[in-house]
Short mmCIF file of C-alpha atoms and ligand atoms in Angstrom, two decimals:
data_model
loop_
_atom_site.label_atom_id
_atom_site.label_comp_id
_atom_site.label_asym_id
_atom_site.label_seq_id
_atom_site.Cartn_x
_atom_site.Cartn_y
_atom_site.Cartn_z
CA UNK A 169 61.09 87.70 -269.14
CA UNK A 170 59.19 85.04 -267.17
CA UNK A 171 60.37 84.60 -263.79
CA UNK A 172 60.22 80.94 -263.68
CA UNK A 173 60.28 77.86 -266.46
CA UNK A 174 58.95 74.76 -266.78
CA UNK A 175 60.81 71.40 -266.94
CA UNK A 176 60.81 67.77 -266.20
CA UNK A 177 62.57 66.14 -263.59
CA UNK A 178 63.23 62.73 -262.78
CA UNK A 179 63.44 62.74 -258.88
CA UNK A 180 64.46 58.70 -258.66
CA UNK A 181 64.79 55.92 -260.29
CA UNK A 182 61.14 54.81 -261.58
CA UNK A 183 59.51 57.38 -260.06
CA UNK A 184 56.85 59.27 -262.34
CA UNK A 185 58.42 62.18 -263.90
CA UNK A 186 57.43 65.58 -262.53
CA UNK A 187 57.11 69.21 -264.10
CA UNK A 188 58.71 71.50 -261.75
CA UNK A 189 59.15 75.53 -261.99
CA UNK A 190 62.50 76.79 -262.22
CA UNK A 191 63.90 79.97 -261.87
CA UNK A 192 63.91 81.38 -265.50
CA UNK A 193 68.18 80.64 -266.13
CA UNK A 194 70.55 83.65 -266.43
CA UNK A 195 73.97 83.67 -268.12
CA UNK A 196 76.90 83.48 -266.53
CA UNK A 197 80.03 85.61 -267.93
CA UNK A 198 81.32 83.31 -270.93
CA UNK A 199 77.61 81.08 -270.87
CA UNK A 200 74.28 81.62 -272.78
CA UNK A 201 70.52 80.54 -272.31
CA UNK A 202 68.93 78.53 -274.87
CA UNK A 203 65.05 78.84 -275.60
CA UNK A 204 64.79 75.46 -276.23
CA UNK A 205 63.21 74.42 -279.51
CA UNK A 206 63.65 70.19 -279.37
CA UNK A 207 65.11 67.60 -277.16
CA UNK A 208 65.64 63.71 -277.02
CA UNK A 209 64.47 60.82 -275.55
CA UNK A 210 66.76 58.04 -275.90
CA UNK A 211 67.63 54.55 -274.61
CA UNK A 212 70.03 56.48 -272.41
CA UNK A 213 67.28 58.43 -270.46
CA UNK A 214 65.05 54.72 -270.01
CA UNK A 215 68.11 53.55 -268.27
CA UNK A 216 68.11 56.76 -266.24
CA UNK A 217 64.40 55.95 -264.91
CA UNK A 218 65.41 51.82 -264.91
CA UNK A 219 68.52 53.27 -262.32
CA UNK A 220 70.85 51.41 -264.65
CA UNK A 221 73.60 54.08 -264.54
CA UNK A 222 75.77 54.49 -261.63
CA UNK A 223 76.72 57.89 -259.90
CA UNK A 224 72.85 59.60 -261.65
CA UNK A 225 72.82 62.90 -258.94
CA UNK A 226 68.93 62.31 -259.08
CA UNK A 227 66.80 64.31 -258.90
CA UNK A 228 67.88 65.26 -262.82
CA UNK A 229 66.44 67.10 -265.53
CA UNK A 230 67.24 64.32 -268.85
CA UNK A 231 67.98 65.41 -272.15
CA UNK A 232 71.47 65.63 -273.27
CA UNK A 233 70.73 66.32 -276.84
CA UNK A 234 68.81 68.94 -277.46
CA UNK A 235 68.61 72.16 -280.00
CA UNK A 236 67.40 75.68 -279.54
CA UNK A 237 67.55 79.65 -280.10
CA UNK A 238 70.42 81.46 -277.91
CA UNK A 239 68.41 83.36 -275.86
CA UNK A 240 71.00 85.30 -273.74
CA UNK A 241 74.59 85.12 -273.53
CA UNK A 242 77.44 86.65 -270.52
CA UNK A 243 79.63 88.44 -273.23
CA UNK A 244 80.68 87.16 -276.69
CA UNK A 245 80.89 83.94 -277.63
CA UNK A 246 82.37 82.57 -280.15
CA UNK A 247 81.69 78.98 -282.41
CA UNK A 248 84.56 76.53 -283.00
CA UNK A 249 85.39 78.43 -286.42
CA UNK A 250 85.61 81.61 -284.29
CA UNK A 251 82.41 83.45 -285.86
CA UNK A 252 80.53 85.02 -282.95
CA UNK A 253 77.60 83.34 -281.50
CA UNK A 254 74.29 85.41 -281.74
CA UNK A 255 71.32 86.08 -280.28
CA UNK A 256 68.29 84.31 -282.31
CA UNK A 257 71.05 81.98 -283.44
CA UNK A 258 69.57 78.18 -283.90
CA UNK A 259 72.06 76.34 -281.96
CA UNK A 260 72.87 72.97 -280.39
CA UNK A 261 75.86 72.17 -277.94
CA UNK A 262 78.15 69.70 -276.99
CA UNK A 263 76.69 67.98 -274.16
CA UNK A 264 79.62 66.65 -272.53
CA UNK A 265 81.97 69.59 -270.71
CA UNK A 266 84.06 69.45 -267.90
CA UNK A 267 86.53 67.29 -269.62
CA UNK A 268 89.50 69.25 -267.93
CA UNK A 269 92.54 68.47 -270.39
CA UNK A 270 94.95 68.22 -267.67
CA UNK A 271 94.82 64.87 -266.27
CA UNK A 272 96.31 61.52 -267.43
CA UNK A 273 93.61 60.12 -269.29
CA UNK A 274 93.23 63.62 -271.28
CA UNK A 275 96.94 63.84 -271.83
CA UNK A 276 98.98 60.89 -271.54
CA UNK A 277 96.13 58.19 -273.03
CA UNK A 278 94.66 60.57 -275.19
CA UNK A 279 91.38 59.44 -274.47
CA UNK A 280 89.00 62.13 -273.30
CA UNK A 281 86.11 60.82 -273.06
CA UNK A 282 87.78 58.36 -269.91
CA UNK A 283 88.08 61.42 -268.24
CA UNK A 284 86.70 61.70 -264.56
CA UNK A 285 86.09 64.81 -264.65
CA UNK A 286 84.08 64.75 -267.68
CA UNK A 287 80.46 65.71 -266.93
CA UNK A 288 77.31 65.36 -269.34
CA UNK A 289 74.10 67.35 -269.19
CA UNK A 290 70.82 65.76 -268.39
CA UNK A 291 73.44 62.37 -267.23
CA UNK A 292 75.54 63.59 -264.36
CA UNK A 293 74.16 67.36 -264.03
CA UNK A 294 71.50 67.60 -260.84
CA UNK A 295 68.72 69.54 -260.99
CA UNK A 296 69.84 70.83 -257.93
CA UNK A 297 72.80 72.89 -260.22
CA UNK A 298 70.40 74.27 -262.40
CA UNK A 299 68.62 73.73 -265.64
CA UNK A 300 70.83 71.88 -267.38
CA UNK A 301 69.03 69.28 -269.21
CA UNK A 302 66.84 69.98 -272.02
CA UNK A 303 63.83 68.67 -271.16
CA UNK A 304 62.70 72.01 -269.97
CA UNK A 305 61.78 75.39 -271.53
CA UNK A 306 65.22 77.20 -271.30
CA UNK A 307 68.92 75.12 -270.78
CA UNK A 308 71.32 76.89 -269.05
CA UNK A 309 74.44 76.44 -270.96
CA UNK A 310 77.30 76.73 -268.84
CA UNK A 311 80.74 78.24 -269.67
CA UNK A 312 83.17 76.17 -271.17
CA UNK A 313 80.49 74.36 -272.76
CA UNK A 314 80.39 74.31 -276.44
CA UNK A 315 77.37 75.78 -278.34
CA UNK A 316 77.68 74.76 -282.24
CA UNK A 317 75.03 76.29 -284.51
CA UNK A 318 73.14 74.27 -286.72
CA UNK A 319 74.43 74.64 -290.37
CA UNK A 320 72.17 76.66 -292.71
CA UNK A 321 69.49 74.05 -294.16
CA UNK A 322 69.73 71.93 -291.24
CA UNK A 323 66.15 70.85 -290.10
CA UNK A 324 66.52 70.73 -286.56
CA UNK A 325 63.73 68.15 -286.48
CA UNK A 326 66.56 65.91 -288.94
CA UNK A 327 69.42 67.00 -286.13
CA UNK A 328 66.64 65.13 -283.67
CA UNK A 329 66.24 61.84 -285.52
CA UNK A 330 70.27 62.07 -285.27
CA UNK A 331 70.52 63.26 -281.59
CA UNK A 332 73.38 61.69 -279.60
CA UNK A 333 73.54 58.75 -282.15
CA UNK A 334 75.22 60.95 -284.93
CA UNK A 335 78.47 61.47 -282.74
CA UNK A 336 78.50 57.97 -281.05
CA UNK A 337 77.97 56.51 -284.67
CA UNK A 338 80.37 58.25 -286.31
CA UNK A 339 83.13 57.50 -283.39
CA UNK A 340 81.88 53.79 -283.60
CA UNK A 341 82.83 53.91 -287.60
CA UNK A 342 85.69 55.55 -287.05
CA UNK A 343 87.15 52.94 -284.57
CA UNK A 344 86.23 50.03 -287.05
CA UNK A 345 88.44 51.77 -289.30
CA UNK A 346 85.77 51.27 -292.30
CA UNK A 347 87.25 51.20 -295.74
CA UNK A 348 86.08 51.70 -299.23
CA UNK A 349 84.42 48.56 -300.55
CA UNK A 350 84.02 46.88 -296.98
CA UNK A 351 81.20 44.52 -295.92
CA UNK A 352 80.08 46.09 -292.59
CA UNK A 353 77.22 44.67 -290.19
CA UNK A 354 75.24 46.40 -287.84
CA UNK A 355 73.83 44.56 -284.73
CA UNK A 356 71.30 46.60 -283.38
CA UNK A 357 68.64 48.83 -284.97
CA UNK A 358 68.12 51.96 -282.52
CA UNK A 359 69.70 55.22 -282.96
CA UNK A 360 72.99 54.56 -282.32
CA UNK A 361 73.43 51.72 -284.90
CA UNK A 362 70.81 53.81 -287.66
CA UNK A 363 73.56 56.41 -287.24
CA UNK A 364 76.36 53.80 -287.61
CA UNK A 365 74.96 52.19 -290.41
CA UNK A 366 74.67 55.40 -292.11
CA UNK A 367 78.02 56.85 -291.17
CA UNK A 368 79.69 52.91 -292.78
CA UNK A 369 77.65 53.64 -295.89
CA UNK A 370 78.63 57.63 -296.07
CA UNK A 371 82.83 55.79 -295.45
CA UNK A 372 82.16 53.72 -298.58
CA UNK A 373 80.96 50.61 -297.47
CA UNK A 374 79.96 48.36 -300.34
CA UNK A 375 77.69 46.91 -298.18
CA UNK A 376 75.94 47.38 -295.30
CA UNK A 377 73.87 44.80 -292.93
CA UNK A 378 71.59 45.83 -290.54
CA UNK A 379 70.66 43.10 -287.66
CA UNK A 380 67.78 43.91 -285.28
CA UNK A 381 64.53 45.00 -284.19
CA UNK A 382 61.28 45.64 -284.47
CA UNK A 383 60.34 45.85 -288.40
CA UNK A 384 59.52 49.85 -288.95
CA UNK A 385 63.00 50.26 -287.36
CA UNK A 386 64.32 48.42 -290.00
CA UNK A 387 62.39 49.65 -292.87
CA UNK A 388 64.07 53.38 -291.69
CA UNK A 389 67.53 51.45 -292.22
CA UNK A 390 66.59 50.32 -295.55
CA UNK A 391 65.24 54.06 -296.74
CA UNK A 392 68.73 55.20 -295.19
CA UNK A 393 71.14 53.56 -297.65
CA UNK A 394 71.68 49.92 -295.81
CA UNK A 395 71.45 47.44 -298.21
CA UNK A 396 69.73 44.56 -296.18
CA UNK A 397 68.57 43.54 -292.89
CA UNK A 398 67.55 40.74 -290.99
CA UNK A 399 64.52 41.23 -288.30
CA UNK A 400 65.49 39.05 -285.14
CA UNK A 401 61.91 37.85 -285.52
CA UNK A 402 62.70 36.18 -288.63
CA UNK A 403 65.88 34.94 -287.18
CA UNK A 404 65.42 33.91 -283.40
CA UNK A 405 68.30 31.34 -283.25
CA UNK A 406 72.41 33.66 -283.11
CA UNK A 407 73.32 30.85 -285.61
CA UNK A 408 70.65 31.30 -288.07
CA UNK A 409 71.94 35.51 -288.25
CA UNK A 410 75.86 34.24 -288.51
CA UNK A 411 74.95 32.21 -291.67
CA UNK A 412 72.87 35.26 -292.88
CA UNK A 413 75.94 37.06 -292.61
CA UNK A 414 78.57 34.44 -294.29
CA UNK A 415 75.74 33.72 -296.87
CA UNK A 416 76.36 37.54 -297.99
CA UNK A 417 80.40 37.71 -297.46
CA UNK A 418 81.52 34.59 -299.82
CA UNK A 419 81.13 32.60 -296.30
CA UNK A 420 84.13 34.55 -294.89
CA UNK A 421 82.39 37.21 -292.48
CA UNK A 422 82.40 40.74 -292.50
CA UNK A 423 85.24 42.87 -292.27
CA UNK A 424 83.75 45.10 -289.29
CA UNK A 425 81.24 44.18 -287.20
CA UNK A 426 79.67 47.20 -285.37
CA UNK A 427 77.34 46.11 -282.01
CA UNK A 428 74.94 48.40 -281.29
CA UNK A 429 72.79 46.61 -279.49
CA UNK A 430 72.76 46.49 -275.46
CA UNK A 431 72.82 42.56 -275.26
CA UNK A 432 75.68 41.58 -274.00
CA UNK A 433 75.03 37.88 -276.33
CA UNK A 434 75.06 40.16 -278.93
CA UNK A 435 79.53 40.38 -278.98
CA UNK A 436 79.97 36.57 -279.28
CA UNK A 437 77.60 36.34 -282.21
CA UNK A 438 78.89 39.20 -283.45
CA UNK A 439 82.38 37.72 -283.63
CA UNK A 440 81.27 34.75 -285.00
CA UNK A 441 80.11 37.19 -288.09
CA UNK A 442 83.56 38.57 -288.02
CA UNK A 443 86.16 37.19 -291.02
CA UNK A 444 89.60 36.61 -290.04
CA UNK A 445 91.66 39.80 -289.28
CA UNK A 446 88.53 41.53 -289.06
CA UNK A 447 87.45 44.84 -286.95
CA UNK A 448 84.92 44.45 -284.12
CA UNK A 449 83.78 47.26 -282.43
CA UNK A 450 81.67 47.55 -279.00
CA UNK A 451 79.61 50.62 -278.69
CA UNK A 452 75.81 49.16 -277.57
CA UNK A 453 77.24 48.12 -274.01
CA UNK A 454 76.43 51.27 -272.45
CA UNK A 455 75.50 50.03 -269.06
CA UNK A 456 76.54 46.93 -267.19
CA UNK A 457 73.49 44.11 -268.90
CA UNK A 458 75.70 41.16 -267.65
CA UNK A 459 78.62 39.20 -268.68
CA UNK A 460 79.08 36.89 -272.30
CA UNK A 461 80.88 34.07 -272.83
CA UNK A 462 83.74 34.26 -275.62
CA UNK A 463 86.21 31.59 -276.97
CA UNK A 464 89.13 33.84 -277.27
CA UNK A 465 91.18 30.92 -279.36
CA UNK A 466 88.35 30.92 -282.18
CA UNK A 467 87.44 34.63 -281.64
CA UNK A 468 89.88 36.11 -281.21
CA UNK A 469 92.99 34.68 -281.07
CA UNK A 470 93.10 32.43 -284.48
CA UNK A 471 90.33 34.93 -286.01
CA UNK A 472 93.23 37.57 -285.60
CA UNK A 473 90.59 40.22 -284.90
CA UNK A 474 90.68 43.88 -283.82
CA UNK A 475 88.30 43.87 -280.85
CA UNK A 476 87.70 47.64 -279.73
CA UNK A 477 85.33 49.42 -277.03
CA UNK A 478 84.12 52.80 -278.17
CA UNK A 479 82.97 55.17 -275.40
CA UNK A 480 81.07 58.43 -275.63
CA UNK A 481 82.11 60.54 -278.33
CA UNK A 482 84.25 63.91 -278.67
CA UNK A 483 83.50 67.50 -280.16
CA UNK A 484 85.18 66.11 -283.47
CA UNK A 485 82.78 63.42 -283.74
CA UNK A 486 79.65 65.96 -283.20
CA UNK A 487 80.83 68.49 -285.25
CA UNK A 488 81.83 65.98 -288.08
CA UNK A 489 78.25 63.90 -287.92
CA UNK A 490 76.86 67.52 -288.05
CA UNK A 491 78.64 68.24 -291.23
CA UNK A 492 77.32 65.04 -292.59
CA UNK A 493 73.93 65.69 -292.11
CA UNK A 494 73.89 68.67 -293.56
CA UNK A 495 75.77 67.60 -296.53
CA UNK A 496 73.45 64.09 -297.05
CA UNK A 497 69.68 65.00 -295.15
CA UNK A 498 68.41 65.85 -298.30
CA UNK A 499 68.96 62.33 -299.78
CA UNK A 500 69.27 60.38 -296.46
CA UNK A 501 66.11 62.29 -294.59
CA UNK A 502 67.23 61.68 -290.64
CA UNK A 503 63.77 63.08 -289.91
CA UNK A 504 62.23 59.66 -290.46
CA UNK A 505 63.45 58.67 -287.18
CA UNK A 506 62.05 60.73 -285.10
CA UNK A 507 58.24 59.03 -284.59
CA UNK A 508 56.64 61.09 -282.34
CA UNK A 509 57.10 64.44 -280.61
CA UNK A 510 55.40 65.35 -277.39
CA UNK A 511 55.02 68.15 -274.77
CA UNK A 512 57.18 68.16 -271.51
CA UNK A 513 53.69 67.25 -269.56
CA UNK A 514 53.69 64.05 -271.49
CA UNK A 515 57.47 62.73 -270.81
CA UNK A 516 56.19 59.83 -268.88
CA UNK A 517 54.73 58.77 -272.09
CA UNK A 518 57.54 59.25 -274.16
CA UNK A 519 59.65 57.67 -271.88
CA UNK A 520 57.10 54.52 -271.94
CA UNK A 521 57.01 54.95 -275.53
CA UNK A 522 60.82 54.63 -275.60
CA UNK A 523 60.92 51.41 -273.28
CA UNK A 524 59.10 49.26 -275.28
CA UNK A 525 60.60 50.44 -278.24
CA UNK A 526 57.43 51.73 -280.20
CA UNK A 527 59.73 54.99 -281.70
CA UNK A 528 62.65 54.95 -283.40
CA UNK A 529 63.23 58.39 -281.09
CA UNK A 530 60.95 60.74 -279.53
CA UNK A 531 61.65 64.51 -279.19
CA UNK A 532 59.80 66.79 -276.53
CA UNK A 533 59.15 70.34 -278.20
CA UNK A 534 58.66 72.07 -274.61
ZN1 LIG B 260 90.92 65.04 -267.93
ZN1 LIG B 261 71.10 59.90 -276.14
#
């Protein structure tokens, strides 16, 4: 065993990203150590380097999503199902732990991922704690932290081009309540609403509508089962998109409206493309992009719509979207979108690559 790894570490906001050595991780008693095969980049970790998230305990090692071989584990360990964990085993994790189960929000609302105690690696894990981000060579996977191996079949490079977007888009379908035969639109065409569109197809969707940006993002939606999309290019003015949309839905609007798309003008447009009793979910505002203006008598109010917020997502979400992918990758192919992969010494690049939105998603193979 080496003595030390190698990962990369985000000291500040905007600051270049370094490679640092690490003391090669150990397991604690009920933990394991990952020899990690792949990790994300996502719009996530660009607003971790813009300083866009509040409460970051820089300096950080990024990388919440991430895959690997269980290296080393304190004990046994067992998966979800209760089959023991193993060494060699191809595994990811949940990346979210902490959530304590005790507390208000967990109990009383029901709503765990509100929790404040909730913590997320590679988000709100310092590098000062550990290696517990997976852009490095090894992640320390603490206890209480739940490792979920990757289904038989399961190319983990296809489990990449899903990443963090296959639980967040499978919570943000299940909160527009999607039924067979619905009209859904998608604003936004990263990761998250790919997945979303995918997940509103896979609920029975008679239609899907992608809305978004640039073109090869969009030509991945159309190979993925969305039926059409409109490139923002083509469409510059919000009321040229909403009559795209009632030109497709008998002039009515859609029955759920997913935004996915960071821009906070994206929720009035969107609920202008929203028929009457319609489902409108929020999942793109991630970080605080400004304020919109709504008219909550013709929005809202008269429109008689179901306006929801959709935060983070839960084990059940992961483990579901996992299921999913293994059941419909063959067809669906979720490798298309990952567009590059690159070694930790190049995560400035991929990060840059990211930014300007020139990948769908980029994966680091340390
Ligand atoms: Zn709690
Ligand atoms: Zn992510």
């Amino acid at each position: 065993m080496p003595e030390t790894i190698r990962a990369a570490v985000m000291t500040a906001p905007r600051a270049a990203l370094e490679i640092r050595a690490f003391p090669a991780p150990r397991p604690a008693p009920g933990g394991a150590v990952l020899q990690t095969l792949l990790s994300e980049v996502c719009g996530t970790d660009v607003h971790l380097h813009h300083g866009r998230l509040a409460g970051v305990p820089y300096p950080i090692i990024p990388g919440h999503v991430s895959c690997g071989r269980v290296l080393e584990t304190g004990g046994s360990l067992n998966d979800v199902e209760g089959r023991p964990i193993t060494t060699g085993q191809l595994v990811t994790f949940y990346d979210v732990f902490g959530t304590c189960g005790a507390c208000w929000h967990c109990l009383v609302a029901r709503a765990a991922t509100r929790c404040p105690h909730r913590r997320v690696y590679g988000i709100t894990t310092s590098a000062r704690d550990g290696v517990l981000g997976g852009w490095a060579e090894r992640i320390e996977i603490l206890p209480g932290v739940r490792l979920l191996p990757l289904p038989d079949g399961v190319d983990p490079l296809a489990f990449m081009g899903g990443g963090c977007g296959l639980g967040t888009g499978l919570h943000a379908v299940e909160r527009a309540q999607v039924a067979l035969g619905d009209t859904v639109v998608v604003q936004g065409s990263g990761p998250v609403g790919l997945n979303a569109a995918v997940f509103a197809a896979l609920s029975g969707a008679a239609s899907v509508l992608v809305i978004g940006a640039p073109a090869p993002r969009l030509a991945v939606a159309r190979e993925m089962d969305v039926d059409e999309t409109l490139d923002l290019a083509d469409a510059p003015a919000p009321a040229d998109r909403v009559v795209w949309v009632r030109a497709r839905t008998a002039g009515r609007g859609a029955d759920a409206v997913i935004e996915a798309t960071g821009n906070p003008q994206a929720v009035p447009e969107g609920l202008e493309m929203l028929r009457d009793a319609g489902r409108y979910v929020i999942v793109g505002q991630y970080t605080d992009a400004g304020d919109a203006t709504i008219n909550p008598h013709r929005h809202v109010n008269r429109r008689h719509a179901t306006v929801l917020g959709c935060w983070g997502y839960e084990f059940t979400h992961f483990h579901r979207a996992i299921a999913l992918l293994a059941r419909h990758d063959r067809r669906l192919g979720w490798r298309r979108l990952v567009s590059r992969q690159y070694p930790l010494d190049r995560a400035g690049e991929a990060l840059a690559a990211m930014a300007a939105l020139e990948v769908v998603k980029a994966v680091f193979r340390p």
